[in-house]
């Protein structure tokens, strides 16, 4: 009974997810609406291809045109063209080899046994990419769907060419996809993740009883940040590809696109790396099997406050970069956070250099943490960096 209730709960959650996605698609631009548009375009391309090949031309192998058309409405115009060329080569190879085997053996079973091993090997050719599988499937259709002749072979190839032309044309001329929003969303995700990781470490250091488990949680946040960084890199590649051969965006207008600069990817990539370094140092300090000394509790509290201010600076910087219309107070919040960062950094630096009786090992650990925080500060606002050297 419990298993049935669990299944019903999962089904209800999935249904709610579908409804929520439909609501988001109707509410405004987003990934859900993009998916709806691409799905409708693929269905429309297949319908048009069938109308031309099956209804108007009455071709005996009319299935090839809509089959190819629906596959070639890809996520970018460039990908449609590139995949189309790969698919046409795979279809041509599969069709011609199947026709040759049929002409050689005169028997369908013998032809299938002869040609399939060859086309299956060719389907793994890297230049055909993921379209190589259309070689074996086309060979099977050619051998099993009717008599093989020069007429049916030529019709099959022409129908594939027709379907490719319709699929590529529909994708290029009707709302050609442009993937700009994903870059901003993923960049925002990295920035918010950096803020969350720094805030979590700051909160943990405010407590006296933070442990190895606490540090392990910080390391998991850092690892998650690395994954978000990979997603951002992928989104940037998709963005570049979506602009290639896209008639929707004239070349001159591409410099004015509302998309964050690639320098922001480098900025947040460096911040992510430094957060990983901080979490790694904290993990080493918490590890009871290592001899790395822990700075005194007050120094860690002060360092936590420094990380808290860096988290606030990350949030303000993210608002300035990722929001189309940044809040008016974002710049003021950034300046306020940076002022606080400077004060806390200088106080910790002064304490590190002035305090007597502190061991060399403790000085090295606290100094390492300060350098890592200083690097985050520099990446968040390099234009303010001279202020740091003045107080050092």
Coordinates of C-alpha atoms in Angstrom, one line a residue:
X1 CA 0.0 0.0 0.0
X2 CA 2.8 2.4 0.9
X3 CA 4.5 1.7 -2.5
X4 CA 1.3 2.6 -4.3
X5 CA 0.9 5.8 -2.3
X6 CA 4.6 6.7 -3.1
X7 CA 3.9 6.2 -6.8
X8 CA 0.8 8.4 -6.7
X9 CA 2.8 11.1 -4.9
X10 CA 5.5 10.9 -7.6
X11 CA 2.9 11.0 -10.4
X12 CA 1.2 14.0 -8.7
X13 CA 4.5 15.8 -8.4
X14 CA 5.3 15.2 -12.1
X15 CA 1.8 16.4 -13.1
X16 CA 2.3 19.6 -11.1
X17 CA 5.7 20.1 -12.7
X18 CA 4.1 19.8 -16.2
X19 CA 1.4 22.3 -15.2
X20 CA 4.0 24.7 -13.8
X21 CA 6.1 24.5 -16.9
X22 CA 3.0 25.2 -19.1
X23 CA 2.2 28.3 -16.9
X24 CA 5.8 29.6 -17.2
X25 CA 5.6 29.1 -21.0
X26 CA 2.5 31.1 -21.2
X27 CA 3.6 33.8 -18.8
X28 CA 6.7 35.0 -20.7
X29 CA 10.0 34.2 -22.4
X30 CA 12.0 31.4 -20.9
X31 CA 13.3 27.9 -21.5
X32 CA 9.8 26.4 -21.4
X33 CA 8.5 28.8 -24.1
X34 CA 11.7 28.1 -26.2
X35 CA 10.9 24.3 -26.0
X36 CA 7.3 24.9 -27.1
X37 CA 8.4 27.0 -30.1
X38 CA 11.0 24.5 -31.2
X39 CA 8.5 21.6 -30.8
X40 CA 5.9 23.3 -32.9
X41 CA 8.4 24.2 -35.5
X42 CA 9.6 20.6 -35.8
X43 CA 6.0 19.4 -36.1
X44 CA 5.3 22.1 -38.7
X45 CA 8.4 21.2 -40.7
X46 CA 7.4 17.5 -40.8
X47 CA 3.8 18.4 -41.8
X48 CA 5.0 20.7 -44.6
X49 CA 7.5 18.0 -45.8
X50 CA 4.7 15.4 -45.9
X51 CA 2.3 17.8 -47.7
X52 CA 4.9 18.4 -50.4
X53 CA 6.2 14.8 -50.8
X54 CA 3.2 12.7 -49.9
X55 CA 0.2 14.8 -50.9
X56 CA 1.5 16.9 -53.7
X57 CA 4.2 14.8 -55.3
X58 CA 2.6 11.4 -54.4
X59 CA 6.1 10.0 -53.9
X60 CA 6.3 6.3 -53.0
X61 CA 8.9 6.9 -50.3
X62 CA 7.4 10.1 -49.0
X63 CA 8.2 9.1 -45.4
X64 CA 11.8 10.1 -45.8
X65 CA 11.0 13.9 -46.2
X66 CA 9.1 14.4 -42.9
X67 CA 11.4 12.0 -41.1
X68 CA 14.5 14.1 -42.0
X69 CA 12.7 17.4 -41.5
X70 CA 11.5 16.8 -38.0
X71 CA 15.1 15.8 -36.9
X72 CA 16.7 18.9 -38.4
X73 CA 14.8 21.5 -36.5
X74 CA 17.8 21.8 -34.1
X75 CA 18.5 24.1 -31.2
X76 CA 20.5 26.4 -33.5
X77 CA 20.5 27.2 -37.2
X78 CA 24.2 26.3 -37.5
X79 CA 23.5 22.9 -35.9
X80 CA 20.6 22.3 -38.2
X81 CA 22.8 22.9 -41.3
X82 CA 25.8 20.9 -39.9
X83 CA 23.6 18.0 -38.7
X84 CA 21.7 18.1 -42.0
X85 CA 24.9 17.5 -44.0
X86 CA 26.0 14.7 -41.7
X87 CA 22.6 13.0 -41.9
X88 CA 22.4 13.3 -45.7
X89 CA 25.8 11.6 -46.0
X90 CA 24.7 8.8 -43.6
X91 CA 21.5 8.3 -45.5
X92 CA 23.2 8.3 -48.9
X93 CA 25.8 5.8 -47.7
X94 CA 23.2 3.5 -46.1
X95 CA 20.9 3.7 -49.2
X96 CA 23.7 3.1 -51.8
X97 CA 25.3 0.2 -49.8
X98 CA 21.9 -1.5 -49.3
X99 CA 21.1 -1.1 -53.0
X100 CA 24.5 -2.5 -53.9
X101 CA 24.1 -5.5 -51.6
X102 CA 20.6 -6.2 -53.0
X103 CA 22.0 -6.1 -56.6
X104 CA 24.8 -8.4 -55.6
X105 CA 22.8 -11.1 -53.7
X106 CA 19.3 -10.7 -55.0
X107 CA 18.1 -11.7 -51.5
X108 CA 16.8 -9.5 -48.8
X109 CA 18.0 -11.6 -45.8
X110 CA 21.5 -12.0 -47.4
X111 CA 21.6 -8.3 -48.2
X112 CA 20.7 -7.4 -44.6
X113 CA 23.3 -9.8 -43.2
X114 CA 26.0 -8.4 -45.6
X115 CA 25.4 -4.6 -45.4
X116 CA 24.5 -4.1 -41.7
X117 CA 27.9 -4.9 -40.2
X118 CA 29.5 -2.5 -42.7
X119 CA 27.1 0.4 -42.1
X120 CA 27.1 -0.1 -38.3
X121 CA 30.9 0.3 -38.4
X122 CA 30.6 3.4 -40.6
X123 CA 28.0 4.9 -38.2
X124 CA 30.7 5.2 -35.6
X125 CA 32.8 7.4 -37.9
X126 CA 33.4 10.6 -35.8
X127 CA 32.7 12.9 -38.8
X128 CA 29.1 11.7 -38.9
X129 CA 28.7 12.5 -35.2
X130 CA 25.4 11.3 -33.7
X131 CA 23.8 11.2 -37.2
X132 CA 25.7 8.1 -38.1
X133 CA 22.9 5.9 -36.9
X134 CA 20.8 7.0 -39.8
X135 CA 23.1 4.9 -42.1
X136 CA 22.0 1.5 -40.7
X137 CA 18.3 2.6 -40.3
X138 CA 18.1 3.8 -43.9
X139 CA 19.7 0.6 -45.1
X140 CA 17.1 -1.4 -43.3
X141 CA 14.2 0.8 -44.7
X142 CA 15.7 0.5 -48.2
X143 CA 15.9 -3.3 -48.1
X144 CA 12.6 -4.1 -46.3
X145 CA 10.1 -1.5 -47.4
X146 CA 9.7 -2.6 -51.0
X147 CA 11.5 -3.6 -54.2
X148 CA 15.0 -2.0 -54.6
X149 CA 15.6 -0.2 -57.9
X150 CA 17.4 2.7 -59.2
X151 CA 14.1 4.6 -59.2
X152 CA 13.4 4.0 -55.5
X153 CA 17.0 4.7 -54.5
X154 CA 17.0 8.1 -56.3
X155 CA 13.6 8.9 -54.8
X156 CA 14.8 8.1 -51.3
X157 CA 17.8 10.4 -51.7
X158 CA 15.8 13.2 -53.2
X159 CA 13.2 12.9 -50.5
X160 CA 15.9 13.1 -47.8
X161 CA 17.3 16.2 -49.5
X162 CA 13.8 17.7 -49.6
X163 CA 13.2 17.0 -45.9
X164 CA 16.6 18.5 -45.0
X165 CA 15.9 21.7 -47.0
X166 CA 12.5 22.1 -45.4
X167 CA 13.7 21.4 -41.8
X168 CA 16.7 23.8 -42.1
X169 CA 14.6 26.5 -43.8
X170 CA 11.8 26.4 -41.2
X171 CA 14.4 26.6 -38.4
X172 CA 16.3 29.5 -40.0
X173 CA 13.3 31.6 -41.2
X174 CA 10.7 31.1 -38.5
X175 CA 11.9 32.5 -35.1
X176 CA 15.5 31.2 -35.5
X177 CA 16.7 30.3 -32.0
X178 CA 19.0 32.6 -30.2
X179 CA 20.5 31.4 -26.9
X180 CA 21.4 34.6 -25.0
X181 CA 19.2 34.2 -21.9
X182 CA 20.9 31.0 -20.8
X183 CA 24.2 32.9 -20.5
X184 CA 22.7 35.5 -18.2
X185 CA 20.9 32.9 -16.1
X186 CA 23.9 30.7 -15.7
X187 CA 26.1 33.6 -14.9
X188 CA 23.6 34.7 -12.3
X189 CA 23.5 31.2 -10.9
X190 CA 27.3 31.2 -10.5
X191 CA 27.2 34.6 -8.8
X192 CA 24.4 33.6 -6.4
X193 CA 26.2 30.4 -5.7
X194 CA 29.3 32.3 -4.8
X195 CA 27.3 34.5 -2.5
X196 CA 25.7 31.5 -0.8
X197 CA 29.0 29.7 -0.3
X198 CA 30.7 32.7 1.3
X199 CA 27.7 33.4 3.5
X200 CA 27.6 29.8 4.6
X201 CA 31.2 29.9 5.6
X202 CA 30.7 33.2 7.4
X203 CA 27.8 31.8 9.3
X204 CA 29.8 28.7 10.3
X205 CA 32.8 30.6 11.5
X206 CA 30.6 32.7 13.7
X207 CA 29.9 29.5 15.7
X208 CA 32.5 28.1 18.1
X209 CA 31.7 24.5 17.4
X210 CA 32.2 24.2 13.7
X211 CA 33.6 20.9 12.8
X212 CA 34.9 18.7 10.0
X213 CA 31.3 18.0 8.9
X214 CA 30.7 21.7 8.6
X215 CA 33.8 22.1 6.5
X216 CA 32.7 19.1 4.4
X217 CA 29.4 21.0 3.7
X218 CA 31.4 24.0 2.6
X219 CA 33.4 21.8 0.2
X220 CA 30.1 20.5 -1.3
X221 CA 29.0 24.0 -1.9
X222 CA 32.3 24.7 -3.6
X223 CA 32.0 21.5 -5.8
X224 CA 28.5 22.6 -6.7
X225 CA 29.9 26.0 -7.8
X226 CA 32.3 24.2 -10.1
X227 CA 29.4 22.4 -11.7
X228 CA 27.6 25.8 -12.2
X229 CA 30.8 27.1 -13.8
X230 CA 30.7 24.2 -16.3
X231 CA 27.1 25.0 -17.1
X232 CA 28.0 28.6 -17.7
X233 CA 30.8 27.5 -20.1
X234 CA 28.3 25.3 -22.0
X235 CA 25.8 28.1 -22.2
X236 CA 28.4 30.5 -23.6
X237 CA 29.3 28.0 -26.3
X238 CA 25.6 27.6 -27.2
X239 CA 25.2 31.3 -27.3
X240 CA 28.1 31.6 -29.8
X241 CA 26.7 28.8 -31.9
X242 CA 23.2 30.3 -32.0
X243 CA 24.6 33.5 -33.6
X244 CA 26.3 31.7 -36.5
X245 CA 24.4 31.7 -39.7
X246 CA 21.4 33.2 -37.9
X247 CA 19.4 35.5 -40.2
X248 CA 17.5 36.9 -37.2
X249 CA 20.5 38.9 -36.1
X250 CA 22.3 41.1 -38.7
X251 CA 26.1 41.1 -38.1
X252 CA 26.2 44.8 -37.1
X253 CA 23.6 44.4 -34.4
X254 CA 25.4 41.5 -32.6
X255 CA 27.8 43.9 -30.8
X256 CA 24.8 45.5 -29.1
X257 CA 23.2 42.2 -27.8
X258 CA 22.1 42.3 -24.1
X259 CA 24.5 39.7 -23.0
X260 CA 27.2 39.9 -20.3
X261 CA 30.7 40.1 -21.5
X262 CA 32.9 37.0 -21.6
X263 CA 35.2 38.8 -19.1
X264 CA 32.5 38.2 -16.5
X265 CA 32.9 34.5 -17.0
X266 CA 36.6 34.9 -16.2
X267 CA 35.8 37.1 -13.2
X268 CA 33.4 34.6 -11.6
X269 CA 35.6 31.6 -12.6
X270 CA 38.4 33.1 -10.6
X271 CA 36.1 33.8 -7.7
X272 CA 34.9 30.2 -7.8
X273 CA 38.5 29.0 -7.7
X274 CA 39.3 31.2 -4.7
X275 CA 36.2 30.0 -2.8
X276 CA 37.4 26.5 -3.5
X277 CA 40.8 27.4 -2.0
X278 CA 39.2 28.9 1.1
X279 CA 37.0 25.8 1.6
X280 CA 40.0 23.6 1.1
X281 CA 42.0 25.5 3.7
X282 CA 39.1 25.2 6.2
X283 CA 38.8 21.5 5.5
X284 CA 42.5 21.1 6.2
X285 CA 42.2 23.1 9.5
X286 CA 39.2 20.9 10.6
X287 CA 40.9 17.6 9.8
X288 CA 42.0 16.1 13.1
X289 CA 44.5 13.8 11.3
X290 CA 46.5 16.8 10.0
X291 CA 48.8 19.0 12.0
X292 CA 47.6 22.3 10.5
X293 CA 47.0 24.7 13.4
X294 CA 43.7 26.6 13.7
X295 CA 43.9 30.4 14.2
X296 CA 42.3 31.6 17.5
X297 CA 38.5 31.8 17.6
X298 CA 38.4 35.6 17.5
X299 CA 40.5 35.7 14.4
X300 CA 38.2 33.2 12.7
X301 CA 35.1 35.3 13.8
X302 CA 36.7 38.4 12.2
X303 CA 37.5 36.4 9.1
X304 CA 33.9 35.2 8.9
X305 CA 32.7 38.8 9.0
X306 CA 35.1 39.5 6.1
X307 CA 33.6 36.7 4.1
X308 CA 30.1 38.0 4.9
X309 CA 31.0 41.4 3.5
X310 CA 32.5 39.6 0.4
X311 CA 29.2 37.8 0.0
X312 CA 27.3 41.1 0.1
X313 CA 29.7 42.5 -2.5
X314 CA 29.1 39.4 -4.7
X315 CA 25.4 39.9 -4.5
X316 CA 25.6 43.6 -5.5
X317 CA 28.0 42.8 -8.3
X318 CA 25.7 40.1 -9.6
X319 CA 22.7 42.5 -9.6
X320 CA 24.8 45.0 -11.7
X321 CA 25.8 42.3 -14.2
X322 CA 22.9 39.9 -14.5
X323 CA 19.8 41.9 -14.2
X324 CA 18.6 43.7 -17.4
X325 CA 17.6 46.7 -15.2
X326 CA 19.8 46.6 -12.1
X327 CA 18.3 48.1 -8.9
X328 CA 19.3 51.7 -8.4
X329 CA 20.9 50.9 -5.1
X330 CA 23.1 48.1 -6.4
X331 CA 26.1 50.3 -7.0
X332 CA 25.6 51.9 -3.5
X333 CA 25.4 48.5 -1.9
X334 CA 28.6 47.4 -3.7
X335 CA 30.5 50.4 -2.5
X336 CA 29.2 50.0 1.0
X337 CA 30.2 46.3 1.0
X338 CA 33.7 47.1 -0.4
X339 CA 34.3 49.7 2.2
X340 CA 33.5 47.2 4.9
X341 CA 35.7 44.6 3.2
X342 CA 38.6 47.0 3.2
X343 CA 38.2 47.9 6.9
X344 CA 38.0 44.3 8.0
X345 CA 40.8 43.2 5.8
X346 CA 43.1 45.9 7.0
X347 CA 42.2 45.2 10.7
X348 CA 43.0 41.5 10.2
X349 CA 46.2 42.3 8.4
X350 CA 47.3 44.7 11.1
X351 CA 46.5 42.1 13.8
X352 CA 48.5 39.5 11.9
X353 CA 51.6 41.7 11.6
X354 CA 51.4 43.4 15.0
X355 CA 50.4 40.7 17.4
X356 CA 53.3 39.2 19.4
X357 CA 53.5 35.6 20.5
X358 CA 51.6 34.2 17.6
X359 CA 53.2 31.1 16.2
X360 CA 54.7 31.0 12.7
X361 CA 52.4 28.1 11.7
X362 CA 49.3 30.1 12.8
X363 CA 50.6 33.2 11.0
X364 CA 51.0 31.1 7.8
X365 CA 47.4 29.7 8.0
X366 CA 45.7 33.0 8.7
X367 CA 47.9 34.7 6.1
X368 CA 46.8 32.1 3.5
X369 CA 43.2 32.8 4.3
X370 CA 43.7 36.5 4.1
X371 CA 45.4 36.2 0.7
X372 CA 42.5 34.1 -0.6
X373 CA 39.9 36.6 0.6
X374 CA 42.0 39.4 -0.9
X375 CA 41.9 37.6 -4.2
X376 CA 38.1 37.4 -4.1
X377 CA 38.0 41.1 -3.3
X378 CA 40.2 41.9 -6.2
X379 CA 38.1 39.8 -8.6
X380 CA 34.8 41.3 -7.4
X381 CA 36.0 44.9 -7.9
X382 CA 39.4 45.2 -9.5
X383 CA 38.9 48.9 -10.0
X384 CA 39.0 49.5 -6.3
X385 CA 42.2 47.4 -5.8
X386 CA 44.6 50.3 -5.2
X387 CA 42.7 51.0 -2.0
X388 CA 43.8 47.6 -0.7
X389 CA 47.5 48.2 -1.3
X390 CA 47.2 51.5 0.4
X391 CA 46.0 49.9 3.6
X392 CA 48.4 46.9 3.5

